[in-house]
Coordinates of C-alpha atoms in Angstrom, one line a residue:
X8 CA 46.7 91.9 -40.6
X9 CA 46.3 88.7 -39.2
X10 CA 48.5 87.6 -36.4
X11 CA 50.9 85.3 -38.2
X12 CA 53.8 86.0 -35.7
X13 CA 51.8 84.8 -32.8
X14 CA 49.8 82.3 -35.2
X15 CA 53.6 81.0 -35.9
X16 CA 55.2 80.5 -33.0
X17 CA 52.2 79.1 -31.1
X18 CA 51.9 76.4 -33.7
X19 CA 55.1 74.3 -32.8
X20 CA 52.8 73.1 -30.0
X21 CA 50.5 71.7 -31.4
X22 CA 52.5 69.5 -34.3
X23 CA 52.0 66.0 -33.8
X24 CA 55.4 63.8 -33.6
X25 CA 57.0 63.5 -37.1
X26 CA 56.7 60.0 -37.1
X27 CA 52.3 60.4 -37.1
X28 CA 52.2 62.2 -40.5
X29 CA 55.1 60.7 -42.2
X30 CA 53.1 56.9 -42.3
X31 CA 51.0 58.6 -44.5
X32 CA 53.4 60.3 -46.8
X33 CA 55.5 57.5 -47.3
X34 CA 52.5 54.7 -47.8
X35 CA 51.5 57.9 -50.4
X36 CA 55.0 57.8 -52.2
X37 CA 55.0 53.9 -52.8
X38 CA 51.5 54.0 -53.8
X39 CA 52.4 57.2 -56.3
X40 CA 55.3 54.2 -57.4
X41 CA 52.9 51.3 -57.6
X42 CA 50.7 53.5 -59.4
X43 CA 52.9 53.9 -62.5
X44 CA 53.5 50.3 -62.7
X45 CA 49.6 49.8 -62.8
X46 CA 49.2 51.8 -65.2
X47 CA 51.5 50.7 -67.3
X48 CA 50.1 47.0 -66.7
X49 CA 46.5 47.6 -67.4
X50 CA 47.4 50.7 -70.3
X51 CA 45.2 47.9 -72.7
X52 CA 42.4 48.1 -70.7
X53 CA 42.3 51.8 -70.1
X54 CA 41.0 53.0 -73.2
X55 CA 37.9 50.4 -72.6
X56 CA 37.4 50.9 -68.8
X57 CA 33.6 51.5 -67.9
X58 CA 33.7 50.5 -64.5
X59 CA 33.9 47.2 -62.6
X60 CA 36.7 45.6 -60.8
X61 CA 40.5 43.9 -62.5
X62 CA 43.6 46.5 -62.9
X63 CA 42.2 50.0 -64.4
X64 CA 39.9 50.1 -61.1
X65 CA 43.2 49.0 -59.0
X66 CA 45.2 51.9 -60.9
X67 CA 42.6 54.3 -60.3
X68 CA 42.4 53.7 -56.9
X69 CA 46.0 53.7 -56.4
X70 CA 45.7 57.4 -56.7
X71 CA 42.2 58.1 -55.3
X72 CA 42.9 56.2 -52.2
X73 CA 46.8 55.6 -52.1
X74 CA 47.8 59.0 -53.2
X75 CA 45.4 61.4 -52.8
X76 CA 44.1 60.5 -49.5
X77 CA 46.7 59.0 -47.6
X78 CA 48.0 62.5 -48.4
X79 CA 45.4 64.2 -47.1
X80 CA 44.8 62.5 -43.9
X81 CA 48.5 62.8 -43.1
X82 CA 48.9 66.5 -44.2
X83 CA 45.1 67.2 -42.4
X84 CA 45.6 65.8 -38.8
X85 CA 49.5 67.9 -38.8
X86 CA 47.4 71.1 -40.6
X87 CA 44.1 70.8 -38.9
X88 CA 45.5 71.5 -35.3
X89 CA 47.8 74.7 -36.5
X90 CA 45.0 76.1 -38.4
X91 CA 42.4 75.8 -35.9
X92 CA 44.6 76.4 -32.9
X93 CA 43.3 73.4 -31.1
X94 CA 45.7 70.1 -30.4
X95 CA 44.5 67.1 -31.6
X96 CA 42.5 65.2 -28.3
X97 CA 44.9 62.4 -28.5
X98 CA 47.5 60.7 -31.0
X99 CA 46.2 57.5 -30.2
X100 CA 43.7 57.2 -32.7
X101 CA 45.5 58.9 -35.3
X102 CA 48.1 56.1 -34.9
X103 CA 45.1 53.2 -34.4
X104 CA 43.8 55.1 -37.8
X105 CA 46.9 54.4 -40.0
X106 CA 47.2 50.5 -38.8
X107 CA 43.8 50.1 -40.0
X108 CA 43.3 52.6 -43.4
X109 CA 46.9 51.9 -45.1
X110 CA 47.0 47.8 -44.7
X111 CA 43.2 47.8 -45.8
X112 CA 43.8 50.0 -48.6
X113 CA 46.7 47.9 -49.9
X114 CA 44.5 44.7 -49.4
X115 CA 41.6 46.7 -51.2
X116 CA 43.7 47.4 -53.8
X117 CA 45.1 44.0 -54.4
X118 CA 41.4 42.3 -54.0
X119 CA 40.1 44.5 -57.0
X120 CA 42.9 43.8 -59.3
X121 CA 42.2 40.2 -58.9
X122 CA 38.8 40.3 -58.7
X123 CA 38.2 39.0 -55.5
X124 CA 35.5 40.2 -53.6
X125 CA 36.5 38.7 -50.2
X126 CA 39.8 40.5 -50.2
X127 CA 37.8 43.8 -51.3
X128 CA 35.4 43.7 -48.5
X129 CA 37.9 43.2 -46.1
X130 CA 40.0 45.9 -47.1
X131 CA 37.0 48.1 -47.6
X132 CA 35.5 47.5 -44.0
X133 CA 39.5 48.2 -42.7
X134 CA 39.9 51.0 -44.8
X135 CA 36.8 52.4 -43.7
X136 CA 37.4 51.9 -39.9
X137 CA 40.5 53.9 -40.3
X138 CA 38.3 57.1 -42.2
X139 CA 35.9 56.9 -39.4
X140 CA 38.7 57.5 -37.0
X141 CA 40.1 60.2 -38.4
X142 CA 36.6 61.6 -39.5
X143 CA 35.9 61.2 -35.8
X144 CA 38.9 63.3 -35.0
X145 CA 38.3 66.0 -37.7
X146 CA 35.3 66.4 -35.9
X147 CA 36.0 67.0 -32.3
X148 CA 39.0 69.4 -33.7
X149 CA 36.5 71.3 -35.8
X150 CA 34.0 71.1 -32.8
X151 CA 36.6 73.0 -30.3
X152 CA 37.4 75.0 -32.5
X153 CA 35.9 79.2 -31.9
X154 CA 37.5 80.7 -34.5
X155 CA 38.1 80.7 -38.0
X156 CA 34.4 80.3 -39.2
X157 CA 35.3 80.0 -43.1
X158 CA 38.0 77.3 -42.1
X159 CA 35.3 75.3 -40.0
X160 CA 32.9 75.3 -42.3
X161 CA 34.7 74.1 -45.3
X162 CA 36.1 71.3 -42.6
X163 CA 32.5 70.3 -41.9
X164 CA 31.7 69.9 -45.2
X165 CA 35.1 68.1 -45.6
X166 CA 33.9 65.5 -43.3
X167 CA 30.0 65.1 -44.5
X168 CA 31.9 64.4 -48.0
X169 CA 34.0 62.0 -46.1
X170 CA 31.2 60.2 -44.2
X171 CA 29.0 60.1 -47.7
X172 CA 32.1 58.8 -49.7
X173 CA 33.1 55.9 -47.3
X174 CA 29.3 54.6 -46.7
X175 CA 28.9 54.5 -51.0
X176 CA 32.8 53.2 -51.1
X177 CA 31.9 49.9 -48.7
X178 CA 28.5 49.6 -50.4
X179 CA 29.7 49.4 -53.6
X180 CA 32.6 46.9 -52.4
X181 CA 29.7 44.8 -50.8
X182 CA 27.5 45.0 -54.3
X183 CA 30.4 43.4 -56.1
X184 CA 29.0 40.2 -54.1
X185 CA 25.8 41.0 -53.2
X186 CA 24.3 42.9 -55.8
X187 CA 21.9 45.2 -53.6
X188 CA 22.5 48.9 -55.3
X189 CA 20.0 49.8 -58.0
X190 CA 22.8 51.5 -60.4
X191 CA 26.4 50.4 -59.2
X192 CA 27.8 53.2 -61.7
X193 CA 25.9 56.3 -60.5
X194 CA 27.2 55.3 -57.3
X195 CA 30.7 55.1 -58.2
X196 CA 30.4 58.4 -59.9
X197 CA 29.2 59.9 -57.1
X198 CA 31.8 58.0 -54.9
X199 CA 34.6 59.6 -56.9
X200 CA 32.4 63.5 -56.8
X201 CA 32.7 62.8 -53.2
X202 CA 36.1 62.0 -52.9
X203 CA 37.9 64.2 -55.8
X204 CA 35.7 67.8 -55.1
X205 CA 33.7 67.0 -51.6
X206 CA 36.7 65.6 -49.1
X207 CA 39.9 66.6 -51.1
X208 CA 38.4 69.6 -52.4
X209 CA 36.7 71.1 -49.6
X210 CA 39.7 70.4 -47.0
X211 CA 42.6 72.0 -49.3
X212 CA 40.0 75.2 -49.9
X213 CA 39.6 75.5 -46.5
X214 CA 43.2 75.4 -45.7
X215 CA 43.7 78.0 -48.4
X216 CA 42.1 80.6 -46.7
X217 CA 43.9 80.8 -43.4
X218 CA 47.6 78.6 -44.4
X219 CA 47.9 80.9 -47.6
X220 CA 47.3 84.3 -45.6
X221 CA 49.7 83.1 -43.0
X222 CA 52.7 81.6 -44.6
X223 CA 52.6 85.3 -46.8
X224 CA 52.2 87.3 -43.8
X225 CA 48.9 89.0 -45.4
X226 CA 45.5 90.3 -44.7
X227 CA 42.6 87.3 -44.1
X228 CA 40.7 87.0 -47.1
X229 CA 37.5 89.3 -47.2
X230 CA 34.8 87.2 -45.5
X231 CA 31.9 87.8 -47.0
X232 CA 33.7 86.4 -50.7
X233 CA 34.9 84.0 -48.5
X234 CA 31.6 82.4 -47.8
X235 CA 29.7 83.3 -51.2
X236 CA 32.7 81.5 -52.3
X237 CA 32.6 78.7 -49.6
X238 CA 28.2 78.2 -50.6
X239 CA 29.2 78.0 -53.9
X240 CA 31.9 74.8 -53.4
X241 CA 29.4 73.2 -51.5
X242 CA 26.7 73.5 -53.5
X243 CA 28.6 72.4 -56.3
X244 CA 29.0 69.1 -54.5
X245 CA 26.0 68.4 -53.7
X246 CA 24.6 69.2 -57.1
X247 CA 26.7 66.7 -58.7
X248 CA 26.5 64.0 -56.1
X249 CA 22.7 63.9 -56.7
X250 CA 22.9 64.1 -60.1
X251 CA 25.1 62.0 -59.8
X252 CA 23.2 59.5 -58.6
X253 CA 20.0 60.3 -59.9
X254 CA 21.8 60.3 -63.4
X255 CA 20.6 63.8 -63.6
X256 CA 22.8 65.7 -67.1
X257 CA 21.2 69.1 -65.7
X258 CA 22.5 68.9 -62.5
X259 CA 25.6 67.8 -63.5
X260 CA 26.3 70.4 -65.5
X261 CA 24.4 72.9 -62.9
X262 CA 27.2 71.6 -60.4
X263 CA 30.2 72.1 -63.5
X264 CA 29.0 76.3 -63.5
X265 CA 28.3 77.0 -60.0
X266 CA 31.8 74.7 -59.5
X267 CA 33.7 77.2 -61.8
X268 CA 32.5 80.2 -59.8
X269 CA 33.6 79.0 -56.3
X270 CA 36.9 78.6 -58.4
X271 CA 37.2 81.8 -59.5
X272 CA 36.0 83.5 -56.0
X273 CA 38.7 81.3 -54.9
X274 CA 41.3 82.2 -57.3
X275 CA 40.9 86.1 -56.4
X276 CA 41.2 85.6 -53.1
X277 CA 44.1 83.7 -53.2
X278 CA 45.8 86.4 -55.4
X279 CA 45.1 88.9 -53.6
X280 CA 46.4 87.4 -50.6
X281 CA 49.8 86.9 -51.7
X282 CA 49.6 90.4 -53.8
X283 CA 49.0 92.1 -50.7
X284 CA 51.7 89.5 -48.3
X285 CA 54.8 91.2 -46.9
X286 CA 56.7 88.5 -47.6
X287 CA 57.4 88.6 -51.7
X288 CA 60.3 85.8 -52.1
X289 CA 57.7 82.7 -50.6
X290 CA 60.3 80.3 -52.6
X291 CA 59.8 77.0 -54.6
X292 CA 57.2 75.9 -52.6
X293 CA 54.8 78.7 -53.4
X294 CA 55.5 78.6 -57.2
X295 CA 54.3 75.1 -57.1
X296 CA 51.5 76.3 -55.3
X297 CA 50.6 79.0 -57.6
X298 CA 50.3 76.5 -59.8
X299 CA 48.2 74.2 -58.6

């Protein structure tokens, strides 16, 4: 049984002030509003969007970027710490992270709804300042960390996805003006494989494995699944980033099969982590998660 007492009250610690995380949460929530609106605004040009910048691209962004990963960030630099035992090095950055990703996100946003490159450079070079600095702290937190070699490793391949998806993000906001990328559209695809399955994906996997365990006051999940399961995520990514970008069907659909197994290696560990939990009645929170 893990220790999830000690694990527990240990943690406290090493939270970061309430104030750190909740800039992201709340930039998240009006971005899930102004999301809703968008979509509503561009629903006549959603049904013919292919790509290229104006109000579908804004809309989808408002999610990708607004939603999914100002959620992340937030919910990774208050997670990261607990589940690797190791405090963040400073706060500093964190907070020098958010002035930089959330304005240049908005003004991202904004320039590709009005199709103006200047504005979507800007905010791409601010937004990608911000990743860097929280990809920079990811990695000193996953560096220090000793234990947990599951956890780490999907964190690692958490921030590769994040280093890959903000280089192709800022190229493909330069190539609006410059027009330097051979195939703009493989390398949006690949920007959103990156971002959907390689960052998002890899970093709410990882915190599966030991958040799950502990919040159900269970057994850690069975390493060696664990990492047939963990090879099997990664490789999925990286199959469908290069085919991806190489406009490769095979490996595409290589990456959709060997994607479903890290699922299912995934899903079985899960359940039988809370099966085998001491704590039955986890409440609404856990039937949400069950869910998801």
């Amino acid at each position: 049984m893990i220790g999830a007492s000690g694990f527990l009250g240990t943690a406290k610690s090493r939270l970061l002030p309430a104030s750190v995380p909740f800039r992201f949460f709340v930039a998240a929530a009006v971005c899930h509003v102004l999301l809703w609106g968008a979509v509503l605004f561009a629903a006549d040009d959603f049904p013919r969007f292919r790509g290229g910048a104006g109000p579908s691209l804004a809309a989808v962004h408002l999610l990708t970027l607004g939603v999914l990963t100002f959620t992340a960030v937030g919910a990774a630099v208050q997670l990261l710490p607990v589940a690797t035992t190791k405090p963040l090095a400073a706060v500093w950055p964190i907070r020098l992270a958010s002035w930089l990703l959330i304005p240049g996100a908005m003004v991202l946003i904004a320039g590709m709804a009005i199709v103006d490159s200047a504005w979507m450079i800007g905010g791409a070079a601010a937004s990608t300042l911000g990743l860097l600095l929280f990809a920079a702290l990811l990695a000193d937190n996953l560096r220090r960390a000793g234990s947990m070699r599951v956890v780490r490793a999907y964190g690692w391949a958490a921030f590769a996805s994040l280093i890959a998806l903000v280089a192709l993000g800022l190229a493909l906001s330069l190539d609006d003006r410059f027009g330097f990328l051979i195939d703009h559209a493989a390398a949006a695809r690949a920007h959103m494989i990156l971002g959907g399955f390689g960052f998002m994906g890899m970093l709410a996997l990882g915190f599966s494995h030991v958040l799950i365990p502990m919040f159900a006051l269970s057994n850690a999940p069975d390493q060696r699944t664990a990492w047939f399961g963990f090879g099997a995520a990664a490789a999925a990514v990286a199959l469908g980033t290069i085919g991806a970008l190489r406009d490769v069907p095979a490996l595409q659909t290589a990456a959709c099969v060997v994607g479903a197994v890290a699922v299912g290696l995934h899903l079985g560990l899960m359940r039988v982590a809370l099966a085998g939990g001491m704590r039955k009645r986890l409440g609404l929170s856990f039937v949400l998660i069950r869910f998801s």
